[in-house]
Amino acid sequence: MEADPDYSHNQINPTGTTEPKTTRNKLIYLSFSNRVKLHKLPHLTDYYAAATTTTTTTTSSDDDLSSSSSGGFQRSSSSSSHTNPLEDNPFYQPSHSHGFYITPSDVVLRHIVYDYQHQPSFASATSLDDDDDDDDAAAAAFHRGGPRRQIFFQVSSTKAAIVTCGGLCPGLNTVVRELVLGLWDLYAVRQIFGIKAGYRGFYSKELEPLQLNPKLVHNWHKIGGTILQTSRGGFHLQNIVDAIQHRGYNQLYIVGGDGTMRGAVEIFHEIRRRKLNIAVTGIPKTVDNDVGIIDRSFGFQTAVEMAQQAISAAHVEAESAVNGIGLVKLMGRSTGHIALHATLSSRDVDCCIIPEIPFYLEGKGGLFEFLEKRLRENGHAVLVVAEGAGQDYMRRRTGMDRINEDDAQNQKQEDISIRAAGGRDESGNPVFLDVGQWLKSELNKWWRREHPNELFTVKYIDPTYMIRAVPANAKQITCTARLLRIQPFMESWQGILGLCLAPSMETMHTFHLKRSQRLKMKSILETINGPGSDQSPTSLIFRQRAS
Ligand SMILES: Nc1ncnc2c1ncn2[C@@H]1O[C@H](COP(=O)(O)OP(=O)(O)OP(=O)(O)O)[C@@H](O)[C@H]1O
Ligand SMILES: O=P(O)(O)OC[C@H]1O[C@](O)(CO)[C@@H](O)[C@@H]1O
């Protein structure tokens, strides 16, 4: 059937099905419900027969989810649903506001733009299992995050733990603050604990958890870093889950990047294996923005804004010199999101080099040729490079590729260049050669060789930690407050066991923790080539500045 090009005739009703409309002689009927692939979330009721979803308020005792403030191990037991305490909150009128509560049929589509005429039609409404690998199907959808009418956790027995892991990023304290305020104000939870210094804080005797309350966290959003502290490494699954059981936490909020999310998935599986009623919520933060599925992780936007300041300085330096090159190295271990977004938003950059796209220096299409031309045309150039770019190329050119990883690990820690040739940090992430220093030196050598009598300057700026050690910017604070305060933990309250909460299209969506591990390689290409693109650019070099 041919669709009517007049889209104003298609109306999507609240159940997600477009109403049939007769327009002239055509009947339009676009059924969303049998095209959308909805990603399943693991729910308490999937694992515990005793968990119910009745709509009546129950009077189950505090023992339902036994809190072990006495030090006893938490029992796995039945859990029944309760009416959301927001019902009695004087600041909300949930029952009178249409759409306040999220229902299971509220979804966030993975892509907002798609051509329904060219999508395969799915046989029936599909529920994707954990292992289905279909996130990029045009009609893939995730459950929308937000408050639910019925919840599974009882306030009096709720004991929440919040932990920040991995590297810093702007706004970590904001995330913690909003979680504390939401739990305290909206749900009257009084047992909220901050786990110190990342995953090791769960079990380490030297790191006592910090009890959190609104008074304590009131100005945390103005402070960079993480007051709870963070660390890499120290992930000992059994120790962590033993400690969680021992302390009686039944809601975990795990804030971190892709490595942290992998750890959260393992914790989730172990909790399931032990049949514990503990909800695990992952909240992706990282300046790298390399957590799959979501639009952007908490912290990314502020980091991009800070990176622009470095680019502006590099531009001023380059412009003020004869044949000046401003070179900025930005974070981004395996992805160039910061470099790319800072480049696109600054409009001062001539060339951006990212890990996803290999580059080379000499010959046709190489960096030297490009810069030669640019300097002749414009007198100066600005270069941005992501820290993970060109690592193999550098190793080959410097002979580092002949040093294997074991050799590198065995070198003295202070010998940074050797360690970087294959070393790993405590979490197992590769430690890199300094591509910025190397480029600066290669550029100088090239110019001396080719133009020995002409002036030339490379000003190298490395703002590495400056871009992530700042508090969140205004936009990020508002977004965190709006999305996390009202929406987040309602999902785990609802009995969902392992999920990732993240902003997408200005709303909160939730997906199975396992899916958070996907990197966002495709979206980098989309940023470069336009929406829907899956083609690699032919060259790393792309000009986007008017001369
Ligand atoms: N595959 C994994 N399984 C279990 N735990 C992991 C795994 N990968 C990393 N972790 C743990 O997660 C924590 C954070 O990991 P990592 O240092 O890689 O930072 P990250 O979460 O990726 O954040 P960032 O983006 O800032 O680097 C560490 O404690 C690390 O031991
Ligand atoms: O020096 P650290 O703390 O290990 O962190 C460096 C890494 O952390 C990040 O900022 C986030 O993963 C990366 O971009 C960077 O490679």
Coordinates of C-alpha atoms and ligand atoms in Angstrom, one line a residue:
M1 CA 0.0 0.0 0.0
E2 CA 1.3 3.4 -0.9
A3 CA 1.6 5.9 1.9
D4 CA 0.1 9.3 1.7
P5 CA 2.7 12.0 1.5
D6 CA 0.6 14.3 3.6
Y7 CA 1.9 13.3 7.0
S8 CA -0.5 15.5 8.8
H9 CA -3.1 12.8 8.4
N10 CA -1.1 10.3 10.4
Q11 CA -1.9 10.6 14.1
I12 CA -0.3 8.4 16.7
N13 CA -2.7 7.6 19.4
P14 CA -1.6 7.0 23.0
T15 CA -1.3 3.2 22.4
G16 CA 1.3 3.9 19.7
T17 CA -0.9 3.0 16.7
T18 CA -1.6 5.5 14.0
E19 CA -5.3 6.0 13.5
P20 CA -6.6 5.0 10.1
K21 CA -7.4 8.1 8.1
T22 CA -9.2 8.3 4.8
T23 CA -7.6 10.9 2.6
R24 CA -9.2 11.2 -0.8
N25 CA -9.1 7.6 -1.9
K26 CA -6.2 6.3 0.2
L27 CA -6.3 4.7 3.6
I28 CA -3.3 5.2 5.8
Y29 CA -2.6 2.8 8.5
L30 CA 0.8 2.7 9.9
S31 CA 1.0 0.4 12.8
F32 CA 3.9 1.2 15.1
S33 CA 3.1 -1.6 17.5
N34 CA 4.0 -4.3 15.1
R35 CA 7.1 -2.6 13.9
V36 CA 8.8 -1.6 17.0
K37 CA 11.4 -3.9 18.6
L38 CA 11.3 -3.2 22.3
H39 CA 14.3 -4.1 24.3
K40 CA 13.5 -6.2 27.3
L41 CA 14.6 -5.2 30.8
P42 CA 15.3 -7.8 33.5
H43 CA 12.6 -7.5 36.1
L44 CA 12.2 -8.9 39.6
T45 CA 9.2 -10.9 38.4
D46 CA 11.4 -12.7 35.9
Y47 CA 13.3 -14.3 38.6
Y48 CA 11.1 -14.6 41.7
A49 CA 7.8 -16.2 41.4
A50 CA 6.8 -14.6 44.6
A51 CA 7.1 -11.1 43.3
T52 CA 3.7 -9.8 42.4
T53 CA 2.5 -6.9 40.4
T54 CA -0.9 -6.4 42.0
T55 CA -2.1 -2.9 42.1
T56 CA -3.3 -2.8 45.7
T57 CA -1.1 -1.4 48.3
T58 CA 0.3 -4.1 50.5
T59 CA 1.4 -4.0 54.0
S60 CA 4.3 -6.3 53.8
S61 CA 6.7 -6.0 56.6
D62 CA 10.1 -4.4 56.6
D63 CA 11.5 -7.9 56.4
D64 CA 10.4 -8.3 52.8
L65 CA 13.8 -7.0 51.8
S66 CA 15.6 -7.5 54.9
S67 CA 17.9 -4.7 55.6
S68 CA 21.0 -5.9 57.5
S69 CA 21.9 -2.9 59.5
S70 CA 22.6 -5.4 62.1
G71 CA 25.3 -6.9 59.9
G72 CA 23.4 -10.0 58.9
F73 CA 23.3 -11.2 55.3
Q74 CA 20.4 -10.1 53.2
R75 CA 17.8 -12.7 52.5
S76 CA 16.3 -13.3 49.1
S77 CA 12.6 -13.3 49.7
S78 CA 9.4 -12.4 48.2
S79 CA 8.7 -8.9 47.1
S80 CA 5.3 -7.3 46.4
S81 CA 4.4 -4.0 44.9
H82 CA 3.4 -0.9 46.7
T83 CA 1.8 2.4 45.7
N84 CA 4.4 4.9 44.8
P85 CA 5.0 7.4 47.7
L86 CA 4.8 10.2 45.2
E87 CA 1.0 9.8 45.6
D88 CA 1.3 11.4 48.9
N89 CA 3.9 14.0 48.1
P90 CA 2.3 17.5 48.4
F91 CA 4.4 18.8 45.4
Y92 CA 3.0 16.3 42.9
Q93 CA -0.4 15.4 41.8
P94 CA 0.4 12.2 40.0
S95 CA -3.1 10.9 39.8
H96 CA -4.4 14.1 38.4
S97 CA -1.6 14.7 35.9
H98 CA -2.2 12.7 32.7
G99 CA 1.0 10.9 31.7
F100 CA 2.8 11.5 35.0
Y101 CA 3.4 7.8 35.5
I102 CA 5.3 5.8 33.0
T103 CA 3.6 2.7 31.8
P104 CA 5.3 -0.3 30.1
S105 CA 4.1 0.8 26.7
D106 CA 6.0 4.2 27.0
V107 CA 9.0 3.8 24.8
V108 CA 11.8 5.9 23.4
L109 CA 12.7 5.0 19.8
R110 CA 16.3 4.4 19.1
H111 CA 16.2 6.6 16.0
I112 CA 13.7 9.4 15.6
V113 CA 14.0 9.6 11.8
Y114 CA 13.3 6.6 9.7
D115 CA 11.7 5.8 6.4
Y116 CA 8.9 3.4 7.3
Q117 CA 8.3 2.5 3.7
H118 CA 11.7 0.9 3.4
Q119 CA 11.9 -0.8 6.7
P120 CA 11.2 -4.5 6.8
S121 CA 7.9 -5.1 8.6
F122 CA 8.3 -7.2 11.6
A123 CA 6.0 -10.2 11.9
S124 CA 4.7 -9.1 15.3
A125 CA 5.5 -6.8 18.2
T126 CA 8.9 -8.1 19.1
S127 CA 10.6 -8.2 22.4
L128 CA 14.3 -8.3 22.1
D129 CA 16.2 -10.5 24.5
D130 CA 19.3 -9.6 26.3
D131 CA 21.5 -11.0 23.6
D132 CA 19.8 -9.7 20.6
D133 CA 22.1 -7.5 18.7
D134 CA 19.7 -5.2 17.0
D135 CA 20.2 -1.8 18.6
D136 CA 20.5 -0.1 15.3
A137 CA 17.4 -1.5 13.7
A138 CA 15.5 1.7 12.8
A139 CA 12.5 0.7 14.8
A140 CA 14.3 -0.4 17.9
A141 CA 12.9 1.1 21.1
F142 CA 13.8 1.2 24.7
H143 CA 11.6 1.6 27.8
R144 CA 11.1 5.2 28.8
G145 CA 12.5 6.1 32.2
G146 CA 10.3 7.7 34.8
P147 CA 8.1 7.2 37.9
R148 CA 5.8 4.1 38.0
R149 CA 2.5 3.8 39.8
Q150 CA 3.5 0.6 41.5
I151 CA 6.9 0.0 43.1
F152 CA 8.6 -3.0 44.6
F153 CA 10.8 -1.6 47.2
Q154 CA 9.7 -0.5 50.6
V155 CA 11.0 2.8 51.8
S156 CA 11.8 1.6 55.3
S157 CA 13.9 -1.3 54.1
T158 CA 15.6 0.5 51.3
K159 CA 19.3 1.0 51.7
A160 CA 21.0 2.7 48.7
A161 CA 24.6 2.8 47.7
I162 CA 26.1 5.2 45.2
V163 CA 29.6 4.7 43.8
T164 CA 31.7 6.6 41.3
C165 CA 34.4 4.7 39.3
G166 CA 36.9 5.3 36.6
G167 CA 38.3 8.7 35.5
L168 CA 36.9 12.0 36.4
C169 CA 34.4 13.9 34.4
P170 CA 32.5 17.1 35.0
G171 CA 29.4 16.8 37.0
L172 CA 30.0 13.6 39.0
N173 CA 29.1 15.4 42.2
T174 CA 26.0 16.7 40.5
V175 CA 24.9 13.2 39.7
V176 CA 25.4 12.1 43.3
R177 CA 23.7 15.1 44.7
E178 CA 20.6 14.6 42.6
L179 CA 20.4 10.9 43.4
V180 CA 20.6 11.7 47.1
L181 CA 18.0 14.5 46.9
G182 CA 15.6 12.4 44.9
L183 CA 15.9 9.4 47.1
W184 CA 15.5 11.5 50.2
D185 CA 12.8 14.0 49.1
L186 CA 10.7 11.9 46.8
Y187 CA 11.0 8.5 48.4
A188 CA 11.8 9.4 52.0
V189 CA 14.8 7.0 52.0
R190 CA 17.1 7.7 54.9
Q191 CA 19.8 5.1 54.4
I192 CA 21.9 6.4 51.5
F193 CA 25.6 5.6 51.4
G194 CA 28.4 6.9 49.3
I195 CA 31.0 4.2 48.5
K196 CA 34.5 5.7 48.7
A197 CA 37.1 5.5 45.9
G198 CA 35.4 3.3 43.3
Y199 CA 34.7 -0.4 43.3
R200 CA 37.4 -1.2 45.9
G201 CA 35.4 1.0 48.4
F202 CA 32.8 -1.7 48.7
Y203 CA 35.1 -4.1 50.4
S204 CA 38.2 -2.2 51.5
K205 CA 38.5 -1.9 55.3
E206 CA 40.2 1.4 55.0
L207 CA 37.4 3.0 53.1
E208 CA 34.3 3.3 55.2
P209 CA 31.1 4.3 53.3
L210 CA 29.9 7.9 53.8
Q211 CA 26.3 8.3 54.9
L212 CA 24.7 10.9 52.7
N213 CA 21.9 13.4 53.2
P214 CA 20.7 16.5 51.5
K215 CA 22.4 18.8 54.0
L216 CA 25.8 17.2 53.3
V217 CA 25.5 17.3 49.5
H218 CA 23.8 20.7 49.2
N219 CA 26.6 22.5 47.3
W220 CA 28.2 19.5 45.6
H221 CA 27.1 20.6 42.2
K222 CA 29.6 23.5 42.4
I223 CA 32.6 21.3 42.9
G224 CA 34.6 19.5 40.3
G225 CA 35.9 15.9 40.7
T226 CA 34.1 13.5 42.9
I227 CA 33.8 14.0 46.6
L228 CA 33.2 10.2 47.0
Q229 CA 36.6 9.8 45.2
T230 CA 37.2 7.3 42.4
S231 CA 39.8 4.8 41.3
R232 CA 40.7 2.4 38.6
G233 CA 41.1 -1.3 39.1
G234 CA 40.2 -3.1 42.3
F235 CA 37.3 -5.0 40.8
H236 CA 37.0 -8.2 42.8
L237 CA 33.5 -9.5 42.1
Q238 CA 33.1 -11.8 45.0
N239 CA 34.4 -9.3 47.5
I240 CA 32.2 -6.6 46.1
V241 CA 29.0 -8.7 46.2
D242 CA 29.8 -10.2 49.6
A243 CA 30.2 -6.6 50.9
I244 CA 26.9 -5.5 49.3
Q245 CA 25.1 -8.4 50.9
H246 CA 26.9 -7.9 54.2
R247 CA 25.9 -4.2 54.4
G248 CA 22.4 -4.9 53.2
Y249 CA 22.3 -2.5 50.2
N250 CA 19.4 -3.3 48.0
Q251 CA 19.7 -0.5 45.5
L252 CA 23.0 0.2 43.8
Y253 CA 23.7 3.3 41.7
I254 CA 26.9 2.8 39.8
V255 CA 28.3 5.9 38.0
G256 CA 31.1 5.4 35.5
G257 CA 32.3 4.9 32.0
D258 CA 32.3 1.8 29.8
G259 CA 34.7 -0.2 32.1
T260 CA 32.5 0.6 35.1
M261 CA 29.4 -0.6 33.2
R262 CA 31.2 -3.9 32.4
G263 CA 31.8 -4.2 36.1
A264 CA 28.1 -3.4 36.8
V265 CA 27.0 -6.1 34.5
E266 CA 29.2 -8.7 36.3
I267 CA 27.7 -7.5 39.7
F268 CA 24.2 -7.8 38.2
H269 CA 24.9 -11.4 37.1
E270 CA 26.3 -12.4 40.4
I271 CA 23.4 -10.9 42.2
R272 CA 21.0 -12.8 40.0
R273 CA 23.1 -16.0 40.6
R274 CA 22.7 -15.5 44.3
K275 CA 19.0 -14.7 43.9
L276 CA 19.2 -11.4 45.7
N277 CA 16.6 -8.7 45.5
I278 CA 19.0 -5.9 44.7
A279 CA 18.5 -3.5 41.8
V280 CA 21.6 -2.4 39.9
T281 CA 21.4 0.9 38.1
G282 CA 24.2 2.1 35.8
I283 CA 24.5 5.8 35.2
P284 CA 27.0 6.4 32.3
K285 CA 29.4 9.3 32.9
T286 CA 32.6 9.8 30.9
V287 CA 34.2 12.6 29.0
D288 CA 34.9 10.1 26.3
N289 CA 31.2 9.6 25.5
D290 CA 32.0 6.1 24.5
V291 CA 29.1 4.4 26.1
G292 CA 26.9 2.8 23.5
I293 CA 23.3 3.6 22.6
I294 CA 22.9 6.9 24.4
D295 CA 23.2 10.4 22.9
R296 CA 25.8 11.6 25.3
S297 CA 27.1 10.6 28.7
F298 CA 27.0 12.9 31.7
G299 CA 30.2 15.1 31.6
F300 CA 30.7 15.1 27.9
Q301 CA 29.2 18.5 27.1
T302 CA 31.1 20.4 29.7
A303 CA 34.4 18.8 28.6
V304 CA 33.7 19.8 25.0
E305 CA 33.1 23.4 26.2
M306 CA 36.4 23.5 28.1
A307 CA 38.2 22.0 25.1
Q308 CA 37.1 24.9 23.0
Q309 CA 39.0 27.3 25.3
A310 CA 42.2 25.4 24.5
I311 CA 41.4 25.5 20.8
S312 CA 40.8 29.3 21.0
A313 CA 44.2 29.8 22.7
A314 CA 45.9 27.6 20.0
H315 CA 44.2 29.7 17.3
V316 CA 45.4 33.0 18.8
E317 CA 49.0 31.6 19.1
A318 CA 49.0 30.3 15.6
E319 CA 47.6 33.5 14.1
S320 CA 50.2 35.6 15.9
A321 CA 53.1 33.8 14.4
V322 CA 54.5 33.5 10.9
N323 CA 53.6 30.0 9.7
G324 CA 52.2 29.3 13.1
I325 CA 50.6 26.0 13.9
G326 CA 48.4 25.6 17.0
L327 CA 48.2 22.0 18.1
V328 CA 45.8 20.8 20.8
K329 CA 45.7 17.3 22.2
L330 CA 42.4 16.3 23.7
M331 CA 41.3 13.2 25.7
G332 CA 39.6 10.3 24.1
R333 CA 41.1 7.0 24.7
S334 CA 39.6 5.0 21.9
T335 CA 37.1 7.5 20.5
G336 CA 37.4 11.0 19.1
H337 CA 34.2 12.4 20.4
I338 CA 35.6 15.2 22.4
A339 CA 38.1 16.2 19.7
L340 CA 35.5 16.0 17.0
H341 CA 32.7 17.9 18.9
A342 CA 35.2 20.6 20.1
T343 CA 36.4 20.9 16.5
L344 CA 32.9 21.2 15.0
S345 CA 31.8 23.7 17.6
S346 CA 34.9 25.9 17.6
R347 CA 35.0 26.5 13.8
D348 CA 38.7 27.5 14.2
V349 CA 40.1 24.1 13.4
D350 CA 41.6 23.1 10.1
C351 CA 42.2 19.5 10.8
C352 CA 41.0 17.0 13.4
I353 CA 42.7 13.7 13.9
I354 CA 40.8 10.9 15.7
P355 CA 41.5 7.3 16.6
E356 CA 38.8 5.9 14.4
I357 CA 40.5 7.0 11.2
P358 CA 44.1 6.2 10.4
F359 CA 46.3 9.0 9.3
Y360 CA 49.8 9.4 7.8
L361 CA 52.3 12.2 7.5
E362 CA 54.1 12.1 4.2
G363 CA 53.0 11.8 0.6
K364 CA 49.8 12.5 -1.2
G365 CA 46.8 13.0 1.1
G366 CA 49.2 13.2 4.1
L367 CA 49.2 15.7 6.9
F368 CA 52.3 17.5 5.7
E369 CA 50.9 18.1 2.3
F370 CA 47.7 19.4 3.8
L371 CA 49.5 21.8 6.2
E372 CA 51.8 23.1 3.5
K373 CA 48.8 24.1 1.4
R374 CA 47.0 25.6 4.4
L375 CA 50.0 27.6 5.6
R376 CA 50.5 29.0 2.0
E377 CA 46.8 29.9 1.8
N378 CA 46.2 31.2 5.3
G379 CA 49.5 31.8 7.1
H380 CA 48.5 29.6 10.0
A381 CA 46.7 26.4 10.9
V382 CA 45.0 24.8 13.9
L383 CA 45.2 21.1 14.5
V384 CA 43.3 19.0 17.0
V385 CA 44.4 15.5 17.9
A386 CA 42.6 12.9 20.1
E387 CA 45.1 11.2 22.5
G388 CA 44.3 7.7 21.1
A389 CA 45.0 8.7 17.5
G390 CA 47.8 7.2 15.4
Q391 CA 49.1 4.9 18.2
D392 CA 50.1 2.1 15.8
Y393 CA 51.5 4.4 13.3
M394 CA 53.7 6.1 15.9
R395 CA 54.9 2.8 17.3
R396 CA 55.9 1.7 13.8
R397 CA 57.8 4.9 13.1
T398 CA 59.5 5.0 16.4
G399 CA 60.4 1.3 16.5
M400 CA 58.2 0.8 19.6
D401 CA 56.3 -1.9 17.9
R402 CA 59.2 -4.2 18.5
I403 CA 58.7 -4.0 22.2
N404 CA 56.1 -6.4 23.3
E405 CA 53.5 -5.8 26.0
D406 CA 55.3 -7.9 28.7
D407 CA 58.5 -6.0 28.1
A408 CA 56.6 -2.8 28.4
Q409 CA 54.9 -3.8 31.6
N410 CA 58.2 -4.9 33.1
Q411 CA 59.9 -1.5 32.5
K412 CA 60.3 0.8 35.4
Q413 CA 57.1 2.8 36.0
E414 CA 58.9 6.1 35.6
D415 CA 60.0 5.2 32.0
I416 CA 56.8 6.6 30.6
S417 CA 57.6 6.3 26.9
I418 CA 58.4 2.6 27.1
R419 CA 55.5 1.8 29.4
A420 CA 53.2 3.7 27.0
A421 CA 54.3 1.4 24.2
G422 CA 52.1 -1.3 25.5
G423 CA 51.5 -0.7 29.2
R424 CA 48.1 -0.9 30.9
D425 CA 46.6 1.1 33.7
E426 CA 45.1 -0.6 36.8
S427 CA 41.8 -1.2 35.0
G428 CA 43.6 -2.7 32.0
N429 CA 43.2 0.3 29.7
P430 CA 46.1 0.9 27.4
V431 CA 48.4 3.8 28.3
F432 CA 49.3 5.8 25.2
L433 CA 52.3 7.4 23.7
D434 CA 51.9 11.2 23.7
V435 CA 50.7 11.8 20.2
G436 CA 50.8 15.6 20.7
Q437 CA 54.5 15.8 21.7
W438 CA 55.3 13.4 18.9
L439 CA 53.4 15.4 16.3
K440 CA 55.0 18.6 17.5
S441 CA 58.4 17.1 17.0
E442 CA 57.6 15.6 13.6
L443 CA 56.2 18.9 12.4
N444 CA 59.3 20.8 13.4
K445 CA 61.6 18.2 11.7
W446 CA 59.5 18.4 8.6
W447 CA 59.6 22.1 8.3
R448 CA 63.4 22.4 9.0
R449 CA 63.9 19.8 6.3
E450 CA 61.7 21.3 3.7
H451 CA 62.0 25.0 4.4
P452 CA 65.2 25.6 6.4
N453 CA 65.1 29.3 6.0
E454 CA 61.5 30.1 6.8
L455 CA 60.0 31.0 10.1
F456 CA 57.8 28.3 11.6
T457 CA 56.3 27.8 15.1
V458 CA 54.3 25.0 16.6
K459 CA 52.5 25.9 19.8
Y460 CA 51.4 22.7 21.6
I461 CA 48.6 22.9 24.2
D462 CA 47.7 19.8 26.3
P463 CA 44.7 20.7 28.4
T464 CA 44.2 17.0 29.3
Y465 CA 43.0 17.1 32.9
M466 CA 41.7 20.7 32.8
I467 CA 38.7 19.7 30.6
R468 CA 37.5 17.0 33.0
A469 CA 38.4 18.5 36.5
V470 CA 35.8 21.2 36.3
P471 CA 32.2 21.4 37.7
A472 CA 29.4 20.8 35.3
N473 CA 28.2 23.7 33.1
A474 CA 24.8 25.2 33.5
K475 CA 23.2 23.1 30.8
Q476 CA 24.6 19.9 32.3
I477 CA 23.4 20.7 35.8
T478 CA 19.9 21.5 34.7
C479 CA 19.8 18.4 32.6
T480 CA 21.1 16.2 35.4
A481 CA 18.7 17.7 37.9
R482 CA 15.7 17.4 35.6
L483 CA 16.4 13.9 34.4
L484 CA 17.8 12.3 37.5
R485 CA 15.8 13.9 40.2
I486 CA 12.4 12.7 39.2
Q487 CA 13.1 10.0 36.7
P488 CA 15.9 7.7 37.5
F489 CA 15.6 5.3 40.3
M490 CA 12.0 4.8 39.8
E491 CA 13.0 2.1 37.4
S492 CA 14.9 0.2 40.0
W493 CA 12.1 0.9 42.4
Q494 CA 9.9 -0.8 40.0
G495 CA 11.7 -4.0 40.5
I496 CA 13.9 -3.8 37.4
L497 CA 17.1 -5.4 38.3
G498 CA 19.9 -4.4 36.0
L499 CA 19.5 -1.3 33.9
C500 CA 21.3 1.6 32.5
L501 CA 19.7 5.1 32.7
A502 CA 20.7 7.7 30.2
P503 CA 19.5 10.8 28.5
S504 CA 18.4 10.4 25.0
M505 CA 16.4 13.0 23.0
E506 CA 15.9 15.1 26.2
T507 CA 14.1 12.2 27.9
M508 CA 15.4 9.4 30.0
H509 CA 15.5 6.0 28.7
T510 CA 16.4 2.7 30.2
F511 CA 18.0 -0.3 28.8
H512 CA 19.6 -3.6 29.9
L513 CA 23.0 -3.0 31.5
K514 CA 24.6 -5.3 29.0
R515 CA 23.8 -3.0 26.1
S516 CA 25.8 -0.2 27.7
Q517 CA 29.0 -1.8 26.7
R518 CA 28.7 -1.0 23.0
L519 CA 31.0 1.7 21.8
K520 CA 29.7 4.5 19.7
M521 CA 31.9 4.1 16.6
K522 CA 29.0 4.5 14.2
S523 CA 27.9 7.8 15.6
I524 CA 31.3 9.3 15.1
L525 CA 30.9 8.6 11.4
E526 CA 27.4 10.1 11.6
T527 CA 28.8 13.2 13.1
I528 CA 31.2 13.6 10.2
N529 CA 29.2 12.4 7.3
G530 CA 25.7 13.2 8.3
P531 CA 22.8 11.3 9.9
G532 CA 22.4 7.7 8.9
S533 CA 25.8 7.6 7.4
D534 CA 27.9 4.4 7.8
Q535 CA 30.6 5.3 5.3
S536 CA 34.1 6.1 6.5
P537 CA 35.4 9.4 5.3
T538 CA 38.1 8.9 2.7
S539 CA 40.6 11.0 4.5
L540 CA 41.2 12.0 8.1
I541 CA 41.6 15.5 7.1
F542 CA 38.5 17.6 6.8
R543 CA 38.3 21.3 6.5
Q544 CA 35.5 23.0 8.1
R545 CA 36.7 26.5 8.6
A546 CA 36.1 29.3 6.1
S547 CA 39.4 30.8 5.0
Ligands
LIG1 N1 35.5 -5.9 32.1 C1 35.4 -5.5 33.3 N2 34.8 -6.3 34.3 C2 34.7 -5.8 35.5 N3 35.2 -4.6 36.0 C3 35.7 -3.8 35.1 C4 35.9 -4.2 33.7 N4 36.5 -3.2 33.1 C5 36.7 -2.2 34.0 N5 36.3 -2.6 35.2 C6 36.3 -1.9 36.5 O1 35.6 -0.7 36.3 C7 36.2 0.4 37.0 C8 36.4 1.6 36.0 O2 36.9 1.1 34.8 P1 37.9 2.1 33.9 O3 39.1 2.5 34.7 O4 38.1 1.5 32.6 O5 37.0 3.4 33.8 P2 35.7 3.7 33.0 O6 34.5 3.3 33.8 O7 35.8 3.2 31.6 O8 35.7 5.3 33.0 P3 36.5 6.3 32.1 O9 35.7 6.5 30.8 O10 36.5 7.5 32.9 O11 37.8 5.7 31.8 C9 37.5 -0.1 37.5 O12 37.4 -0.3 38.9 C10 37.8 -1.4 36.7 O13 38.5 -2.3 37.5
LIG2 O1 45.0 9.5 33.7 P1 43.8 8.8 34.0 O2 43.0 9.2 35.2 O3 44.0 7.3 34.0 O4 42.7 9.0 32.8 C1 43.0 9.1 31.5 C2 41.8 8.6 30.6 O5 40.6 8.9 31.2 C3 39.7 9.4 30.3 O6 39.6 10.8 30.5 C4 38.3 8.8 30.4 O7 38.4 7.5 30.0 C5 40.4 9.2 28.9 O8 40.0 10.1 27.9 C6 41.8 9.2 29.3 O9 42.6 8.4 28.4

